């Protein structure tokens, strides 16, 4: 079984549309994250949740709204998609959210905005 | 600004050779981690080294940390084709509440 799974793997959409990416972890971890990887492979944190509570909210446009219905799920909804949103989005989890813990990543969602 | 920067950006070596990649960072850290990313996949944790450690081993991996130079190196010995991937360092800076990744070294092992 995949530890951290996210869907869809590929998402191609038009500018202005609204889309969601789903993430689930079956590791029993308390903390989940969304990262964005740009075309230069730079990986930047967007959000983190611990037990459904928002912990980190980086300077991300408010068009991006994470939702954590329970600690095993963290979804990402994006409104009014723009060309610059094209990137690979990774979900990740860690046991308790301490920085000396290893992160477990999903396989990514490649978002292409046309 | 980025905390960790890997060097070189890309590295190609023959199978069986050793591969060394470096990570430099700007501010004091608590821990440093190395991750591997295969093409089209998520990152996989390789090893964590704490700021009071100088060297760690895991199988064919050897990580060193020099806090005076604010740098770390990852050595992969006896490389295999399956080691072809991008390698990232991630730092946990003192006073910062998040893990910061570099842009990675793309390693290609030539069979």
mmCIF file of C-alpha atoms in Angstrom:
data_model
loop_
_atom_site.group_PDB
_atom_site.id
_atom_site.type_symbol
_atom_site.label_atom_id
_atom_site.label_comp_id
_atom_site.label_asym_id
_atom_site.label_seq_id
_atom_site.Cartn_x
_atom_site.Cartn_y
_atom_site.Cartn_z
ATOM 1 C CA UNK A 1 0.000 0.000 0.000
ATOM 2 C CA UNK A 2 1.201 3.479 -0.860
ATOM 3 C CA UNK A 3 2.014 5.426 2.302
ATOM 4 C CA UNK A 4 1.180 8.887 0.952
ATOM 5 C CA UNK A 5 -1.063 8.953 -2.085
ATOM 6 C CA UNK A 6 -2.240 11.964 -4.006
ATOM 7 C CA UNK A 7 -4.582 12.318 -6.935
ATOM 8 C CA UNK A 8 -4.610 13.140 -9.712
ATOM 9 C CA UNK A 9 -1.057 12.559 -10.937
ATOM 10 C CA UNK A 10 -1.573 14.897 -13.890
ATOM 11 C CA UNK A 11 -3.897 17.868 -14.118
ATOM 12 C CA UNK A 12 -4.221 19.952 -17.261
ATOM 13 C CA UNK A 13 -6.639 22.839 -17.132
ATOM 14 C CA UNK A 14 -7.438 26.265 -18.495
ATOM 15 C CA UNK A 15 -6.643 29.582 -16.823
ATOM 16 C CA UNK A 16 -9.420 30.733 -14.550
ATOM 17 C CA UNK A 17 -10.643 27.252 -13.632
ATOM 18 C CA UNK A 18 -10.889 25.887 -10.096
ATOM 19 C CA UNK A 19 -9.280 22.537 -9.296
ATOM 20 C CA UNK A 20 -8.550 20.314 -6.313
ATOM 21 C CA UNK A 21 -5.784 17.892 -5.456
ATOM 22 C CA UNK A 22 -6.401 15.206 -2.862
ATOM 23 C CA UNK A 23 -3.925 13.614 -0.487
ATOM 24 C CA UNK A 24 -4.199 10.735 1.944
ATOM 25 C CA UNK A 25 -1.640 9.104 4.225
ATOM 26 C CA UNK A 26 -2.009 5.724 5.892
ATOM 27 C CA UNK A 27 1.013 6.062 8.172
ATOM 28 C CA UNK A 28 -0.901 7.353 11.174
ATOM 29 C CA UNK A 29 1.105 10.582 11.075
ATOM 30 C CA UNK A 30 -0.124 13.722 12.789
ATOM 31 C CA UNK A 31 1.333 16.265 10.362
ATOM 32 C CA UNK A 32 0.770 16.771 6.656
ATOM 33 C CA UNK A 33 2.232 19.263 4.197
ATOM 34 C CA UNK A 34 1.841 20.722 0.745
ATOM 35 C CA UNK A 35 4.985 21.600 -1.191
ATOM 36 C CA UNK A 36 5.333 23.230 -4.599
ATOM 37 C CA UNK A 37 8.210 22.282 -6.918
ATOM 38 C CA UNK A 38 8.856 24.704 -9.755
ATOM 39 C CA UNK A 39 10.435 24.061 -13.136
ATOM 40 C CA UNK A 40 13.915 24.566 -11.645
ATOM 41 C CA UNK A 41 13.210 21.823 -9.089
ATOM 42 C CA UNK A 42 13.087 24.285 -6.204
ATOM 43 C CA UNK A 43 10.842 22.816 -3.515
ATOM 44 C CA UNK A 44 8.991 25.271 -1.301
ATOM 45 C CA UNK A 45 6.594 24.604 1.527
ATOM 46 C CA UNK A 46 3.112 26.023 1.169
ATOM 47 C CA UNK A 47 1.142 24.710 4.144
ATOM 48 C CA UNK A 48 1.380 22.313 7.037
ATOM 49 C CA UNK A 49 -1.358 20.884 9.235
ATOM 50 C CA UNK A 50 -1.051 19.077 12.532
ATOM 51 C CA UNK A 51 -4.093 17.085 13.581
ATOM 52 C CA UNK A 52 -6.306 19.151 11.278
ATOM 53 C CA UNK A 53 -4.943 22.452 12.597
ATOM 54 C CA UNK A 54 -3.108 24.857 10.287
ATOM 55 C CA UNK A 55 0.482 25.301 11.478
ATOM 56 C CA UNK A 56 2.400 26.811 8.575
ATOM 57 C CA UNK A 57 0.864 29.099 6.001
ATOM 58 C CA UNK A 58 3.580 30.501 3.792
ATOM 59 C CA UNK A 59 3.092 33.534 1.609
ATOM 60 C CA UNK A 60 0.764 31.819 -0.791
ATOM 61 C CA UNK A 61 -2.024 33.564 -2.743
ATOM 62 C CA UNK A 62 -5.356 33.136 -1.019
ATOM 63 C CA UNK A 63 -6.562 31.404 -4.175
ATOM 64 C CA UNK A 64 -4.938 28.348 -2.573
ATOM 65 C CA UNK A 65 -7.007 26.868 0.233
ATOM 66 C CA UNK A 66 -6.008 23.696 2.057
ATOM 67 C CA UNK A 67 -8.592 21.587 3.833
ATOM 68 C CA UNK A 68 -7.967 18.818 6.313
ATOM 69 C CA UNK A 69 -11.154 16.867 7.101
ATOM 70 C CA UNK A 70 -9.172 14.518 9.348
ATOM 71 C CA UNK A 71 -5.520 13.979 10.133
ATOM 72 C CA UNK A 72 -5.135 11.396 7.367
ATOM 73 C CA UNK A 73 -6.269 13.749 4.618
ATOM 74 C CA UNK A 74 -5.087 17.109 3.359
ATOM 75 C CA UNK A 75 -6.597 18.445 0.177
ATOM 76 C CA UNK A 76 -5.595 21.511 -1.799
ATOM 77 C CA UNK A 77 -8.137 23.609 -3.634
ATOM 78 C CA UNK A 78 -6.994 26.232 -6.113
ATOM 79 C CA UNK A 79 -9.327 28.926 -7.404
ATOM 80 C CA UNK A 80 -8.937 30.998 -10.549
ATOM 81 C CA UNK A 81 -5.871 29.141 -11.796
ATOM 82 C CA UNK A 82 -3.098 31.216 -13.368
ATOM 83 C CA UNK A 83 -0.267 30.283 -15.726
ATOM 84 C CA UNK A 84 2.237 30.720 -12.895
ATOM 85 C CA UNK A 85 0.528 28.013 -10.877
ATOM 86 C CA UNK A 86 1.946 25.407 -13.258
ATOM 87 C CA UNK A 87 4.252 23.241 -11.155
ATOM 88 C CA UNK A 88 4.436 19.890 -9.433
ATOM 89 C CA UNK A 89 2.613 19.824 -6.104
ATOM 90 C CA UNK A 90 3.711 17.324 -3.469
ATOM 91 C CA UNK A 91 1.887 16.191 -0.411
ATOM 92 C CA UNK A 92 3.997 14.904 2.486
ATOM 93 C CA UNK A 93 3.567 13.738 6.045
ATOM 94 C CA UNK A 94 5.659 13.295 9.177
ATOM 95 C CA UNK A 95 5.048 11.637 12.514
ATOM 96 C CA UNK A 96 4.535 14.671 14.741
ATOM 97 C CA UNK A 97 5.778 17.623 12.727
ATOM 98 C CA UNK A 98 9.138 18.065 14.414
ATOM 99 C CA UNK A 99 11.854 19.284 12.081
ATOM 100 C CA UNK A 100 14.175 16.398 12.953
ATOM 101 C CA UNK A 101 11.684 13.900 11.540
ATOM 102 C CA UNK A 102 11.831 12.547 8.042
ATOM 103 C CA UNK A 103 9.164 13.480 5.568
ATOM 104 C CA UNK A 104 7.256 10.934 3.516
ATOM 105 C CA UNK A 105 6.244 12.312 0.130
ATOM 106 C CA UNK A 106 3.520 11.433 -2.320
ATOM 107 C CA UNK A 107 4.456 10.983 -5.967
ATOM 108 C CA UNK A 108 3.300 14.456 -6.950
ATOM 109 C CA UNK A 109 0.624 16.118 -9.058
ATOM 110 C CA UNK A 110 1.864 17.824 -12.185
ATOM 111 C CA UNK A 111 -0.380 20.811 -12.786
ATOM 112 C CA UNK A 112 -0.318 22.455 -16.196
ATOM 113 C CA UNK A 113 -2.336 25.627 -16.644
ATOM 114 C CA UNK A 114 -2.931 26.562 -20.285
ATOM 115 C CA UNK B 1 16.307 33.300 0.012
ATOM 116 C CA UNK B 2 17.251 29.643 -0.241
ATOM 117 C CA UNK B 3 18.939 28.119 2.744
ATOM 118 C CA UNK B 4 20.522 25.134 1.008
ATOM 119 C CA UNK B 5 22.253 25.105 -2.340
ATOM 120 C CA UNK B 6 23.640 21.950 -3.886
ATOM 121 C CA UNK B 7 26.746 21.736 -5.957
ATOM 122 C CA UNK B 8 27.203 20.641 -8.673
ATOM 123 C CA UNK B 9 23.833 21.156 -10.323
ATOM 124 C CA UNK B 10 24.448 18.093 -12.479
ATOM 125 C CA UNK B 11 26.907 15.215 -12.300
ATOM 126 C CA UNK B 12 27.491 12.284 -14.665
ATOM 127 C CA UNK B 13 29.752 9.394 -13.700
ATOM 128 C CA UNK B 14 30.418 5.833 -14.780
ATOM 129 C CA UNK B 15 28.754 3.001 -12.918
ATOM 130 C CA UNK B 16 30.966 1.801 -10.118
ATOM 131 C CA UNK B 17 32.559 5.178 -9.475
ATOM 132 C CA UNK B 18 31.886 7.243 -6.375
ATOM 133 C CA UNK B 19 29.638 10.305 -6.538
ATOM 134 C CA UNK B 20 30.050 13.310 -4.280
ATOM 135 C CA UNK B 21 27.652 16.180 -4.043
ATOM 136 C CA UNK B 22 27.739 19.156 -1.742
ATOM 137 C CA UNK B 23 25.262 21.348 0.059
ATOM 138 C CA UNK B 24 26.017 24.790 1.422
ATOM 139 C CA UNK B 25 23.726 26.757 3.674
ATOM 140 C CA UNK B 26 23.648 30.263 5.065
ATOM 141 C CA UNK B 27 22.573 30.218 8.707
ATOM 142 C CA UNK B 28 23.124 27.909 11.676
ATOM 143 C CA UNK B 29 21.163 24.700 11.609
ATOM 144 C CA UNK B 30 19.824 22.105 14.012
ATOM 145 C CA UNK B 31 19.751 19.252 11.501
ATOM 146 C CA UNK B 32 20.395 18.556 7.845
ATOM 147 C CA UNK B 33 18.673 15.884 5.781
ATOM 148 C CA UNK B 34 19.361 14.398 2.362
ATOM 149 C CA UNK B 35 16.606 13.215 0.056
ATOM 150 C CA UNK B 36 16.548 11.439 -3.310
ATOM 151 C CA UNK B 37 14.000 12.115 -6.058
ATOM 152 C CA UNK B 38 13.655 9.727 -8.971
ATOM 153 C CA UNK B 39 12.201 11.173 -12.143
ATOM 154 C CA UNK B 40 8.448 11.706 -11.844
ATOM 155 C CA UNK B 41 8.360 10.587 -8.216
ATOM 156 C CA UNK B 42 8.274 12.108 -4.758
ATOM 157 C CA UNK B 43 11.290 12.651 -2.538
ATOM 158 C CA UNK B 44 12.588 9.790 -0.429
ATOM 159 C CA UNK B 45 14.452 10.412 2.807
ATOM 160 C CA UNK B 46 18.023 9.098 2.845
ATOM 161 C CA UNK B 47 19.745 10.275 5.982
ATOM 162 C CA UNK B 48 19.616 12.911 8.728
ATOM 163 C CA UNK B 49 22.676 14.397 10.401
ATOM 164 C CA UNK B 50 22.466 16.539 13.503
ATOM 165 C CA UNK B 51 24.491 19.703 13.996
ATOM 166 C CA UNK B 52 26.665 18.035 16.658
ATOM 167 C CA UNK B 53 27.540 15.141 14.329
ATOM 168 C CA UNK B 54 30.347 15.201 11.798
ATOM 169 C CA UNK B 55 29.736 12.035 9.821
ATOM 170 C CA UNK B 56 27.040 9.407 9.317
ATOM 171 C CA UNK B 57 26.856 6.270 7.240
ATOM 172 C CA UNK B 58 23.967 4.333 5.795
ATOM 173 C CA UNK B 59 24.848 1.487 3.463
ATOM 174 C CA UNK B 60 26.706 2.994 0.489
ATOM 175 C CA UNK B 61 25.942 6.532 1.662
ATOM 176 C CA UNK B 62 28.276 8.693 3.695
ATOM 177 C CA UNK B 63 27.252 12.146 4.848
ATOM 178 C CA UNK B 64 29.583 14.672 6.403
ATOM 179 C CA UNK B 65 28.746 17.958 8.054
ATOM 180 C CA UNK B 66 31.096 20.876 8.615
ATOM 181 C CA UNK B 67 29.231 23.507 10.607
ATOM 182 C CA UNK B 68 32.207 25.890 10.530
ATOM 183 C CA UNK B 69 31.984 25.973 6.731
ATOM 184 C CA UNK B 70 28.203 25.621 6.725
ATOM 185 C CA UNK B 71 28.382 22.738 4.316
ATOM 186 C CA UNK B 72 27.543 19.073 3.991
ATOM 187 C CA UNK B 73 28.523 16.441 1.485
ATOM 188 C CA UNK B 74 26.829 13.257 0.358
ATOM 189 C CA UNK B 75 29.050 10.492 -0.950
ATOM 190 C CA UNK B 76 27.578 7.523 -2.788
ATOM 191 C CA UNK B 77 30.120 4.754 -3.171
ATOM 192 C CA UNK B 78 30.187 2.121 -5.908
ATOM 193 C CA UNK B 79 27.408 3.841 -7.839
ATOM 194 C CA UNK B 80 24.716 1.878 -9.643
ATOM 195 C CA UNK B 81 22.375 2.774 -12.490
ATOM 196 C CA UNK B 82 19.539 2.852 -9.962
ATOM 197 C CA UNK B 83 21.242 5.753 -8.173
ATOM 198 C CA UNK B 84 20.345 7.999 -11.114
ATOM 199 C CA UNK B 85 18.135 10.647 -9.500
ATOM 200 C CA UNK B 86 18.149 14.176 -8.117
ATOM 201 C CA UNK B 87 19.522 14.632 -4.613
ATOM 202 C CA UNK B 88 18.384 17.391 -2.287
ATOM 203 C CA UNK B 89 19.577 18.659 1.031
ATOM 204 C CA UNK B 90 17.085 20.108 3.484
ATOM 205 C CA UNK B 91 18.030 22.240 6.436
ATOM 206 C CA UNK B 92 16.315 22.961 9.697
ATOM 207 C CA UNK B 93 17.681 26.401 10.517
ATOM 208 C CA UNK B 94 17.919 27.665 14.092
ATOM 209 C CA UNK B 95 14.943 29.891 14.801
ATOM 210 C CA UNK B 96 13.097 28.769 11.697
ATOM 211 C CA UNK B 97 10.003 26.633 11.908
ATOM 212 C CA UNK B 98 10.225 24.864 8.602
ATOM 213 C CA UNK B 99 12.491 22.610 6.595
ATOM 214 C CA UNK B 100 14.094 24.383 3.642
ATOM 215 C CA UNK B 101 15.165 22.488 0.526
ATOM 216 C CA UNK B 102 17.853 23.307 -1.998
ATOM 217 C CA UNK B 103 17.496 22.970 -5.751
ATOM 218 C CA UNK B 104 19.222 19.625 -5.954
ATOM 219 C CA UNK B 105 22.021 17.843 -7.799
ATOM 220 C CA UNK B 106 20.958 15.773 -10.789
ATOM 221 C CA UNK B 107 23.069 12.612 -10.765
ATOM 222 C CA UNK B 108 23.319 10.402 -13.848
ATOM 223 C CA UNK B 109 25.043 7.033 -13.632
ATOM 224 C CA UNK B 110 26.279 5.828 -17.005
ATOM 225 C CA UNK B 111 26.123 2.015 -17.327
#
